């Protein structure tokens, strides 16, 4: 607009500005009425609890207004300055209640609320005072020749009494007025659009902070899960398992003190059943949180799980002790890969290799099976992808239909919040 | 014989004590921590020590470290270490133990097989090395197609696994219903194929060291 005043007049800008200020007047009116009603209702109802609740959620009222205003701001969009982006967290997954809580806690909502006040209390009156009369005056000036049929028309110092006298007003004054008001409206609309952009868009610092918060909370979740698994494991290990071992000892002792016969046969059977229960419990504990991993680290745990597998396994791991979240995730990646290789790929051999490179742990597992593995939602690998994601690591699966399947994982050796 | 027993679970401690006492042994001390075990052994050295691997305060490998400390003062004293799960990571520490006394590494589940367990205690007290069959199975399970282990015949692998558990040629012969001479032949062939040093006293250690290094 500043660069070329004449080009500006022939562009769409004057019309867009008119549309923006006029629609702003309308929107402001709605916002003012709705806002006053809401806050008024809140105050009136505050003796009852509902009023307090209404007031405490007042900020949330800014959210739909913000959405409407960002949509309206598209009128003022230029190729390099499009409308403001949605500054809110994506809450589409959440229930209405959770969504309200999220919105209430966001600084973006507060800004939107502030913008709504500005719109209802300042922009709306200004637009009504300036834009509405301007538009009306323009229309009237263009219609001046026809208006003379109803009586004389006065414009400033001119008085037109006939159609012919009205023509100069319609053909000269009206376009001049239009040009002048086009500039005024565009400045007005530009200023309001600027305010909307500033208040309704996302803030970079906020985004970064939110990402940091999200990362932290995901890590917290992962470690909370881990703590919980450890607790369950310890409980099974120190409680149930000890009791079962104690039971097998008692039964074993009973066997030695009983004469051969039906009674002894029953005790022997009870003994082997108790041992089977112990075996099942061990397998369950191993799937929850293997003790050998806690005590001896990744290499020992991977060796153990590879030794128990019916596959011919080669283990080539060079790792020292790592943070437990990393060790555990890597262990479960290996054990999932082993399970998949046996269950789905009919593999016979598997190679597990890994090392720490700089600050990152790389582990690669390759089998000679039939391939076709992928990360499916709710599958064993998907959960591990999520965990690795939270740790700042990655998991990739290469598995062409003829095989071989290679699962590669990478994770930082230091977990920082 | 007299036995000092360390196990932090009261339930299991009493269970083990009942079993060894039923067999006519004497429990000279039944304690719940590694420090108490070392103190008890110093106070009245027993014929054999039976200890849990993980005990208070750290619940890591206190029992193993107590065993090493005891063997430094009593190199001839046999020690049986009990573990709740198979971890061949414990084996090197055991093999490094000082002295000529017997060494045993058994899973707690083994205690319930009373005769097997009592037999293991006797062998360790007599200076032998006894490794739990499950641990040996795990060591042998390392499936490599190349390497000398692959060159062993099915029978030789079987004999090797008995050897690793600490059995003598005589007892292996009895288990496999063959003559002791046949077992001697297998053992010779195994040692040749694996290029191990044939020393009757240390052969379990040699076999275990070999298996671990695979």
mmCIF file of N, CA and C in Angstrom, chain A residues 217-338:
data_model
loop_
_atom_site.group_PDB
_atom_site.id
_atom_site.type_symbol
_atom_site.label_atom_id
_atom_site.label_comp_id
_atom_site.label_asym_id
_atom_site.label_seq_id
_atom_site.Cartn_x
_atom_site.Cartn_y
_atom_site.Cartn_z
ATOM 1 N N UNK A 217 7.253 -34.674 30.532
ATOM 2 C CA UNK A 217 6.161 -35.480 31.061
ATOM 3 C C UNK A 217 6.166 -36.873 30.440
ATOM 4 N N UNK A 218 6.630 -36.970 29.178
ATOM 5 C CA UNK A 218 6.713 -38.299 28.578
ATOM 6 C C UNK A 218 7.786 -39.136 29.265
ATOM 7 N N UNK A 219 8.929 -38.473 29.549
ATOM 8 C CA UNK A 219 9.986 -39.190 30.258
ATOM 9 C C UNK A 219 9.498 -39.628 31.627
ATOM 10 N N UNK A 220 8.760 -38.718 32.290
ATOM 11 C CA UNK A 220 8.216 -39.055 33.598
ATOM 12 C C UNK A 220 7.327 -40.287 33.498
ATOM 13 N N UNK A 221 6.527 -40.319 32.424
ATOM 14 C CA UNK A 221 5.631 -41.460 32.236
ATOM 15 C C UNK A 221 6.428 -42.747 32.065
ATOM 16 N N UNK A 222 7.449 -42.672 31.190
ATOM 17 C CA UNK A 222 8.261 -43.860 30.951
ATOM 18 C C UNK A 222 8.895 -44.332 32.245
ATOM 19 N N UNK A 223 9.444 -43.381 33.033
ATOM 20 C CA UNK A 223 10.117 -43.830 34.244
ATOM 21 C C UNK A 223 9.105 -44.258 35.296
ATOM 22 N N UNK A 224 7.898 -43.673 35.241
ATOM 23 C CA UNK A 224 6.871 -44.127 36.181
ATOM 24 C C UNK A 224 6.478 -45.570 35.871
ATOM 25 N N UNK A 225 6.370 -45.878 34.579
ATOM 26 C CA UNK A 225 6.068 -47.258 34.192
ATOM 27 C C UNK A 225 7.167 -48.197 34.673
ATOM 28 N N UNK A 226 8.400 -47.734 34.480
ATOM 29 C CA UNK A 226 9.525 -48.573 34.846
ATOM 30 C C UNK A 226 9.546 -48.819 36.347
ATOM 31 N N UNK A 227 9.325 -47.741 37.117
ATOM 32 C CA UNK A 227 9.299 -47.877 38.574
ATOM 33 C C UNK A 227 8.220 -48.870 38.985
ATOM 34 N N UNK A 228 7.078 -48.747 38.327
ATOM 35 C CA UNK A 228 5.953 -49.619 38.657
ATOM 36 C C UNK A 228 6.287 -51.082 38.337
ATOM 37 N N UNK A 229 6.911 -51.302 37.181
ATOM 38 C CA UNK A 229 7.282 -52.670 36.808
ATOM 39 C C UNK A 229 8.278 -53.234 37.806
ATOM 40 N N UNK A 230 9.236 -52.391 38.201
ATOM 41 C CA UNK A 230 10.224 -52.854 39.175
ATOM 42 C C UNK A 230 9.548 -53.238 40.479
ATOM 43 N N UNK A 231 8.558 -52.420 40.859
ATOM 44 C CA UNK A 231 7.870 -52.678 42.112
ATOM 45 C C UNK A 231 7.137 -54.029 42.031
ATOM 46 N N UNK A 232 6.473 -54.249 40.903
ATOM 47 C CA UNK A 232 5.746 -55.506 40.727
ATOM 48 C C UNK A 232 6.724 -56.678 40.732
ATOM 49 N N UNK A 233 7.826 -56.477 40.013
ATOM 50 C CA UNK A 233 8.830 -57.546 39.929
ATOM 51 C C UNK A 233 9.370 -57.888 41.313
ATOM 52 N N UNK A 234 9.691 -56.846 42.087
ATOM 53 C CA UNK A 234 10.258 -57.071 43.414
ATOM 54 C C UNK A 234 9.243 -57.805 44.288
ATOM 55 N N UNK A 235 7.994 -57.382 44.131
ATOM 56 C CA UNK A 235 6.949 -57.994 44.933
ATOM 57 C C UNK A 235 6.834 -59.483 44.617
ATOM 58 N N UNK A 236 6.830 -59.811 43.309
ATOM 59 C CA UNK A 236 6.720 -61.216 42.918
ATOM 60 C C UNK A 236 7.952 -61.995 43.348
ATOM 61 N N UNK A 237 9.096 -61.362 43.169
ATOM 62 C CA UNK A 237 10.364 -62.010 43.429
ATOM 63 C C UNK A 237 10.554 -62.282 44.910
ATOM 64 N N UNK A 238 10.353 -61.251 45.716
ATOM 65 C CA UNK A 238 10.628 -61.389 47.137
ATOM 66 C C UNK A 238 9.465 -62.010 47.903
ATOM 67 N N UNK A 239 8.286 -61.931 47.320
ATOM 68 C CA UNK A 239 7.118 -62.465 48.014
ATOM 69 C C UNK A 239 6.740 -63.844 47.517
ATOM 70 N N UNK A 240 5.992 -63.851 46.421
ATOM 71 C CA UNK A 240 5.420 -65.090 45.906
ATOM 72 C C UNK A 240 6.496 -66.143 45.606
ATOM 73 N N UNK A 241 7.564 -65.688 44.933
ATOM 74 C CA UNK A 241 8.578 -66.651 44.507
ATOM 75 C C UNK A 241 9.262 -67.331 45.697
ATOM 76 N N UNK A 242 9.584 -66.517 46.739
ATOM 77 C CA UNK A 242 10.210 -67.089 47.935
ATOM 78 C C UNK A 242 9.303 -68.135 48.560
ATOM 79 N N UNK A 243 8.020 -67.818 48.597
ATOM 80 C CA UNK A 243 7.073 -68.756 49.212
ATOM 81 C C UNK A 243 7.020 -70.063 48.431
ATOM 82 N N UNK A 244 7.042 -69.936 47.094
ATOM 83 C CA UNK A 244 7.000 -71.146 46.272
ATOM 84 C C UNK A 244 8.269 -71.971 46.453
ATOM 85 N N UNK A 245 9.417 -71.281 46.528
ATOM 86 C CA UNK A 245 10.670 -72.016 46.749
ATOM 87 C C UNK A 245 10.609 -72.723 48.094
ATOM 88 N N UNK A 246 10.095 -71.996 49.101
ATOM 89 C CA UNK A 246 9.937 -72.590 50.436
ATOM 90 C C UNK A 246 9.044 -73.824 50.374
ATOM 91 N N UNK A 247 7.985 -73.725 49.574
ATOM 92 C CA UNK A 247 7.056 -74.846 49.425
ATOM 93 C C UNK A 247 7.753 -76.052 48.813
ATOM 94 N N UNK A 248 8.570 -75.807 47.752
ATOM 95 C CA UNK A 248 9.255 -76.943 47.121
ATOM 96 C C UNK A 248 10.242 -77.594 48.108
ATOM 97 N N UNK A 249 10.840 -76.763 48.977
ATOM 98 C CA UNK A 249 11.757 -77.339 49.971
ATOM 99 C C UNK A 249 11.005 -78.253 50.927
ATOM 100 N N UNK A 250 9.864 -77.762 51.409
ATOM 101 C CA UNK A 250 9.083 -78.561 52.355
ATOM 102 C C UNK A 250 8.624 -79.858 51.708
ATOM 103 N N UNK A 251 8.145 -79.750 50.446
ATOM 104 C CA UNK A 251 7.682 -80.949 49.753
ATOM 105 C C UNK A 251 8.834 -81.920 49.509
ATOM 106 N N UNK A 252 10.005 -81.332 49.166
ATOM 107 C CA UNK A 252 11.184 -82.171 48.937
ATOM 108 C C UNK A 252 11.551 -82.927 50.197
ATOM 109 N N UNK A 253 11.473 -82.238 51.333
ATOM 110 C CA UNK A 253 11.802 -82.856 52.609
ATOM 111 C C UNK A 253 10.783 -83.940 52.944
ATOM 112 N N UNK A 254 9.508 -83.638 52.667
ATOM 113 C CA UNK A 254 8.444 -84.603 52.936
ATOM 114 C C UNK A 254 8.682 -85.893 52.150
ATOM 115 N N UNK A 255 9.109 -85.730 50.861
ATOM 116 C CA UNK A 255 9.376 -86.903 50.025
ATOM 117 C C UNK A 255 10.399 -87.836 50.687
ATOM 118 N N UNK A 256 11.450 -87.247 51.279
ATOM 119 C CA UNK A 256 12.510 -88.089 51.847
ATOM 120 C C UNK A 256 12.030 -88.806 53.101
ATOM 121 N N UNK A 257 10.985 -88.247 53.731
ATOM 122 C CA UNK A 257 10.563 -88.848 54.992
ATOM 123 C C UNK A 257 9.374 -89.789 54.851
ATOM 124 N N UNK A 258 8.840 -89.869 53.598
ATOM 125 C CA UNK A 258 7.697 -90.745 53.392
ATOM 126 C C UNK A 258 8.158 -92.057 52.781
ATOM 127 N N UNK A 259 7.512 -93.131 53.206
ATOM 128 C CA UNK A 259 7.798 -94.431 52.605
ATOM 129 C C UNK A 259 7.180 -94.451 51.218
ATOM 130 N N UNK A 260 7.810 -95.177 50.269
ATOM 131 C CA UNK A 260 7.231 -95.239 48.933
ATOM 132 C C UNK A 260 5.781 -95.713 49.007
ATOM 133 N N UNK A 261 4.931 -95.136 48.188
ATOM 134 C CA UNK A 261 3.517 -95.497 48.207
ATOM 135 C C UNK A 261 2.686 -94.383 47.605
ATOM 136 N N UNK A 262 1.365 -94.483 47.774
ATOM 137 C CA UNK A 262 0.473 -93.502 47.173
ATOM 138 C C UNK A 262 0.704 -92.101 47.729
ATOM 139 N N UNK A 263 0.864 -92.009 49.066
ATOM 140 C CA UNK A 263 1.065 -90.701 49.700
ATOM 141 C C UNK A 263 2.291 -90.014 49.137
ATOM 142 N N UNK A 264 3.381 -90.755 49.030
ATOM 143 C CA UNK A 264 4.619 -90.173 48.532
ATOM 144 C C UNK A 264 4.475 -89.763 47.066
ATOM 145 N N UNK A 265 3.765 -90.583 46.301
ATOM 146 C CA UNK A 265 3.552 -90.252 44.886
ATOM 147 C C UNK A 265 2.817 -88.925 44.770
ATOM 148 N N UNK A 266 1.836 -88.730 45.665
ATOM 149 C CA UNK A 266 1.079 -87.479 45.639
ATOM 150 C C UNK A 266 1.968 -86.287 45.987
ATOM 151 N N UNK A 267 2.815 -86.479 46.999
ATOM 152 C CA UNK A 267 3.707 -85.394 47.401
ATOM 153 C C UNK A 267 4.679 -85.073 46.257
ATOM 154 N N UNK A 268 5.157 -86.122 45.588
ATOM 155 C CA UNK A 268 6.070 -85.890 44.465
ATOM 156 C C UNK A 268 5.380 -85.105 43.355
ATOM 157 N N UNK A 269 4.101 -85.455 43.169
ATOM 158 C CA UNK A 269 3.350 -84.745 42.140
ATOM 159 C C UNK A 269 3.161 -83.280 42.539
ATOM 160 N N UNK A 270 2.829 -83.071 43.825
ATOM 161 C CA UNK A 270 2.668 -81.696 44.321
ATOM 162 C C UNK A 270 3.972 -80.931 44.133
ATOM 163 N N UNK A 271 5.090 -81.603 44.380
ATOM 164 C CA UNK A 271 6.399 -80.983 44.226
ATOM 165 C C UNK A 271 6.628 -80.517 42.789
ATOM 166 N N UNK A 272 6.321 -81.412 41.839
ATOM 167 C CA UNK A 272 6.586 -81.006 40.450
ATOM 168 C C UNK A 272 5.601 -79.932 40.008
ATOM 169 N N UNK A 273 4.388 -79.958 40.560
ATOM 170 C CA UNK A 273 3.444 -78.889 40.229
ATOM 171 C C UNK A 273 3.913 -77.541 40.783
ATOM 172 N N UNK A 274 4.439 -77.579 42.008
ATOM 173 C CA UNK A 274 4.955 -76.338 42.602
ATOM 174 C C UNK A 274 6.120 -75.805 41.765
ATOM 175 N N UNK A 275 6.941 -76.733 41.258
ATOM 176 C CA UNK A 275 8.063 -76.290 40.426
ATOM 177 C C UNK A 275 7.589 -75.702 39.107
ATOM 178 N N UNK A 276 6.531 -76.293 38.564
ATOM 179 C CA UNK A 276 5.979 -75.753 37.318
ATOM 180 C C UNK A 276 5.444 -74.348 37.559
ATOM 181 N N UNK A 277 4.773 -74.157 38.694
ATOM 182 C CA UNK A 277 4.257 -72.829 39.035
ATOM 183 C C UNK A 277 5.407 -71.833 39.152
ATOM 184 N N UNK A 278 6.489 -72.298 39.787
ATOM 185 C CA UNK A 278 7.671 -71.457 39.946
ATOM 186 C C UNK A 278 8.245 -71.068 38.582
ATOM 187 N N UNK A 279 8.250 -72.041 37.669
ATOM 188 C CA UNK A 279 8.747 -71.778 36.319
ATOM 189 C C UNK A 279 7.889 -70.748 35.591
ATOM 190 N N UNK A 280 6.571 -70.913 35.720
ATOM 191 C CA UNK A 280 5.663 -69.953 35.091
ATOM 192 C C UNK A 280 5.883 -68.561 35.666
ATOM 193 N N UNK A 281 6.024 -68.513 36.980
ATOM 194 C CA UNK A 281 6.226 -67.229 37.647
ATOM 195 C C UNK A 281 7.521 -66.583 37.150
ATOM 196 N N UNK A 282 8.562 -67.390 37.005
ATOM 197 C CA UNK A 282 9.847 -66.868 36.505
ATOM 198 C C UNK A 282 9.693 -66.270 35.119
ATOM 199 N N UNK A 283 8.967 -66.994 34.258
ATOM 200 C CA UNK A 283 8.764 -66.482 32.900
ATOM 201 C C UNK A 283 8.025 -65.159 32.932
ATOM 202 N N UNK A 284 7.011 -65.075 33.806
ATOM 203 C CA UNK A 284 6.227 -63.847 33.902
ATOM 204 C C UNK A 284 7.115 -62.696 34.380
ATOM 205 N N UNK A 285 7.916 -62.974 35.416
ATOM 206 C CA UNK A 285 8.794 -61.939 35.959
ATOM 207 C C UNK A 285 9.785 -61.479 34.893
ATOM 208 N N UNK A 286 10.268 -62.440 34.109
ATOM 209 C CA UNK A 286 11.237 -62.105 33.068
ATOM 210 C C UNK A 286 10.628 -61.133 32.059
ATOM 211 N N UNK A 287 9.340 -61.315 31.756
ATOM 212 C CA UNK A 287 8.666 -60.426 30.816
ATOM 213 C C UNK A 287 8.377 -59.059 31.413
ATOM 214 N N UNK A 288 8.313 -58.989 32.737
ATOM 215 C CA UNK A 288 8.003 -57.705 33.374
ATOM 216 C C UNK A 288 9.275 -56.884 33.561
ATOM 217 N N UNK A 289 10.241 -57.501 34.168
ATOM 218 C CA UNK A 289 11.482 -56.792 34.439
ATOM 219 C C UNK A 289 12.524 -57.810 34.894
ATOM 220 N N UNK A 290 13.362 -58.275 33.979
ATOM 221 C CA UNK A 290 14.271 -59.355 34.345
ATOM 222 C C UNK A 290 15.297 -58.917 35.392
ATOM 223 N N UNK A 291 15.455 -59.749 36.404
ATOM 224 C CA UNK A 291 16.360 -59.440 37.498
ATOM 225 C C UNK A 291 17.815 -59.386 37.015
ATOM 226 N N UNK A 292 18.149 -60.266 36.087
ATOM 227 C CA UNK A 292 19.542 -60.321 35.627
ATOM 228 C C UNK A 292 19.915 -58.996 34.948
ATOM 229 N N UNK A 293 18.920 -58.309 34.371
ATOM 230 C CA UNK A 293 19.175 -57.013 33.740
ATOM 231 C C UNK A 293 19.525 -55.970 34.799
ATOM 232 N N UNK A 294 18.771 -55.986 35.885
ATOM 233 C CA UNK A 294 19.021 -55.041 36.973
ATOM 234 C C UNK A 294 20.395 -55.304 37.590
ATOM 235 N N UNK A 295 20.693 -56.600 37.804
ATOM 236 C CA UNK A 295 21.918 -56.941 38.523
ATOM 237 C C UNK A 295 23.164 -56.887 37.650
ATOM 238 N N UNK A 296 23.031 -57.340 36.408
ATOM 239 C CA UNK A 296 24.240 -57.520 35.607
ATOM 240 C C UNK A 296 24.272 -56.733 34.311
ATOM 241 N N UNK A 297 23.207 -56.029 33.992
ATOM 242 C CA UNK A 297 23.245 -55.176 32.820
ATOM 243 C C UNK A 297 22.815 -55.852 31.534
ATOM 244 N N UNK A 298 22.906 -55.071 30.465
ATOM 245 C CA UNK A 298 22.345 -55.449 29.169
ATOM 246 C C UNK A 298 22.991 -56.700 28.581
ATOM 247 N N UNK A 299 24.331 -56.753 28.605
ATOM 248 C CA UNK A 299 25.017 -57.864 27.952
ATOM 249 C C UNK A 299 24.604 -59.200 28.568
ATOM 250 N N UNK A 300 24.634 -59.272 29.911
ATOM 251 C CA UNK A 300 24.271 -60.517 30.589
ATOM 252 C C UNK A 300 22.831 -60.893 30.297
ATOM 253 N N UNK A 301 21.955 -59.876 30.305
ATOM 254 C CA UNK A 301 20.536 -60.157 30.088
ATOM 255 C C UNK A 301 20.285 -60.619 28.655
ATOM 256 N N UNK A 302 20.970 -59.982 27.690
ATOM 257 C CA UNK A 302 20.799 -60.381 26.281
ATOM 258 C C UNK A 302 21.363 -61.783 26.066
ATOM 259 N N UNK A 303 22.520 -62.080 26.670
ATOM 260 C CA UNK A 303 23.085 -63.420 26.570
ATOM 261 C C UNK A 303 22.116 -64.453 27.105
ATOM 262 N N UNK A 304 21.502 -64.110 28.227
ATOM 263 C CA UNK A 304 20.590 -65.052 28.852
ATOM 264 C C UNK A 304 19.383 -65.328 27.962
ATOM 265 N N UNK A 305 18.792 -64.236 27.442
ATOM 266 C CA UNK A 305 17.588 -64.415 26.631
ATOM 267 C C UNK A 305 17.939 -65.106 25.308
ATOM 268 N N UNK A 306 19.138 -64.854 24.779
ATOM 269 C CA UNK A 306 19.568 -65.498 23.537
ATOM 270 C C UNK A 306 19.836 -66.983 23.783
ATOM 271 N N UNK A 307 20.423 -67.291 24.943
ATOM 272 C CA UNK A 307 20.711 -68.691 25.266
ATOM 273 C C UNK A 307 19.436 -69.513 25.417
ATOM 274 N N UNK A 308 18.399 -68.868 25.939
ATOM 275 C CA UNK A 308 17.169 -69.611 26.163
ATOM 276 C C UNK A 308 16.385 -69.811 24.867
ATOM 277 N N UNK A 309 16.691 -68.984 23.866
ATOM 278 C CA UNK A 309 15.943 -69.069 22.615
ATOM 279 C C UNK A 309 16.390 -70.296 21.818
ATOM 280 N N UNK A 310 15.460 -70.926 21.096
ATOM 281 C CA UNK A 310 15.842 -72.088 20.287
ATOM 282 C C UNK A 310 16.659 -71.712 19.050
ATOM 283 N N UNK A 311 16.804 -70.419 18.763
ATOM 284 C CA UNK A 311 17.550 -69.990 17.585
ATOM 285 C C UNK A 311 19.054 -70.074 17.819
ATOM 286 N N UNK A 312 19.790 -70.206 16.730
ATOM 287 C CA UNK A 312 21.235 -70.097 16.826
ATOM 288 C C UNK A 312 21.570 -68.611 16.883
ATOM 289 N N UNK A 313 22.002 -68.167 18.039
ATOM 290 C CA UNK A 313 22.172 -66.728 18.230
ATOM 291 C C UNK A 313 23.642 -66.348 18.343
ATOM 292 N N UNK A 314 23.997 -65.251 17.718
ATOM 293 C CA UNK A 314 25.327 -64.690 17.871
ATOM 294 C C UNK A 314 25.165 -63.351 18.573
ATOM 295 N N UNK A 315 25.838 -63.195 19.684
ATOM 296 C CA UNK A 315 25.726 -61.936 20.423
ATOM 297 C C UNK A 315 27.067 -61.215 20.366
ATOM 298 N N UNK A 316 27.051 -60.026 19.832
ATOM 299 C CA UNK A 316 28.273 -59.221 19.762
ATOM 300 C C UNK A 316 27.954 -57.830 20.282
ATOM 301 N N UNK A 317 27.921 -57.727 21.595
ATOM 302 C CA UNK A 317 27.523 -56.467 22.228
ATOM 303 C C UNK A 317 28.705 -55.925 23.022
ATOM 304 N N UNK A 318 29.008 -54.667 22.829
ATOM 305 C CA UNK A 318 30.045 -54.044 23.633
ATOM 306 C C UNK A 318 29.412 -52.880 24.389
ATOM 307 N N UNK A 319 28.936 -53.153 25.574
ATOM 308 C CA UNK A 319 28.312 -52.083 26.347
ATOM 309 C C UNK A 319 28.668 -52.199 27.821
ATOM 310 N N UNK A 320 28.843 -51.048 28.447
ATOM 311 C CA UNK A 320 28.979 -51.003 29.900
ATOM 312 C C UNK A 320 27.575 -50.786 30.461
ATOM 313 N N UNK A 321 27.481 -50.523 31.750
ATOM 314 C CA UNK A 321 26.160 -50.258 32.331
ATOM 315 C C UNK A 321 25.627 -48.926 31.801
ATOM 316 N N UNK A 322 24.339 -48.895 31.500
ATOM 317 C CA UNK A 322 23.683 -47.697 30.973
ATOM 318 C C UNK A 322 22.525 -47.347 31.896
ATOM 319 N N UNK A 323 21.937 -46.159 31.708
ATOM 320 C CA UNK A 323 20.763 -45.829 32.535
ATOM 321 C C UNK A 323 19.708 -46.918 32.399
ATOM 322 N N UNK A 324 19.024 -47.220 33.489
ATOM 323 C CA UNK A 324 18.138 -48.386 33.485
ATOM 324 C C UNK A 324 17.051 -48.279 32.422
ATOM 325 N N UNK A 325 16.572 -47.064 32.142
ATOM 326 C CA UNK A 325 15.515 -46.926 31.130
ATOM 327 C C UNK A 325 16.038 -47.366 29.759
ATOM 328 N N UNK A 326 17.310 -47.041 29.471
ATOM 329 C CA UNK A 326 17.898 -47.400 28.177
ATOM 330 C C UNK A 326 18.157 -48.906 28.122
ATOM 331 N N UNK A 327 18.736 -49.458 29.194
ATOM 332 C CA UNK A 327 19.008 -50.892 29.236
ATOM 333 C C UNK A 327 17.726 -51.680 29.060
ATOM 334 N N UNK A 328 16.703 -51.238 29.767
ATOM 335 C CA UNK A 328 15.462 -51.987 29.724
ATOM 336 C C UNK A 328 14.847 -51.956 28.328
ATOM 337 N N UNK A 329 14.837 -50.772 27.730
ATOM 338 C CA UNK A 329 14.243 -50.659 26.398
ATOM 339 C C UNK A 329 15.031 -51.512 25.398
ATOM 340 N N UNK A 330 16.357 -51.433 25.453
ATOM 341 C CA UNK A 330 17.174 -52.217 24.527
ATOM 342 C C UNK A 330 16.926 -53.701 24.736
ATOM 343 N N UNK A 331 16.821 -54.116 25.990
ATOM 344 C CA UNK A 331 16.566 -55.527 26.286
ATOM 345 C C UNK A 331 15.248 -55.990 25.672
ATOM 346 N N UNK A 332 14.220 -55.157 25.844
ATOM 347 C CA UNK A 332 12.918 -55.568 25.316
ATOM 348 C C UNK A 332 12.884 -55.543 23.791
ATOM 349 N N UNK A 333 13.679 -54.664 23.181
ATOM 350 C CA UNK A 333 13.778 -54.673 21.719
ATOM 351 C C UNK A 333 14.362 -56.020 21.276
ATOM 352 N N UNK A 334 15.448 -56.448 21.935
ATOM 353 C CA UNK A 334 16.079 -57.721 21.577
ATOM 354 C C UNK A 334 15.114 -58.873 21.817
ATOM 355 N N UNK A 335 14.435 -58.870 22.958
ATOM 356 C CA UNK A 335 13.606 -60.032 23.251
ATOM 357 C C UNK A 335 12.378 -60.061 22.339
ATOM 358 N N UNK A 336 11.894 -58.877 21.953
ATOM 359 C CA UNK A 336 10.781 -58.818 20.991
ATOM 360 C C UNK A 336 11.242 -59.333 19.623
ATOM 361 N N UNK A 337 12.451 -58.937 19.231
ATOM 362 C CA UNK A 337 12.989 -59.378 17.944
ATOM 363 C C UNK A 337 13.134 -60.899 17.922
ATOM 364 N N UNK A 338 13.613 -61.456 19.042
ATOM 365 C CA UNK A 338 13.760 -62.917 19.128
ATOM 366 C C UNK A 338 12.402 -63.599 19.021
#
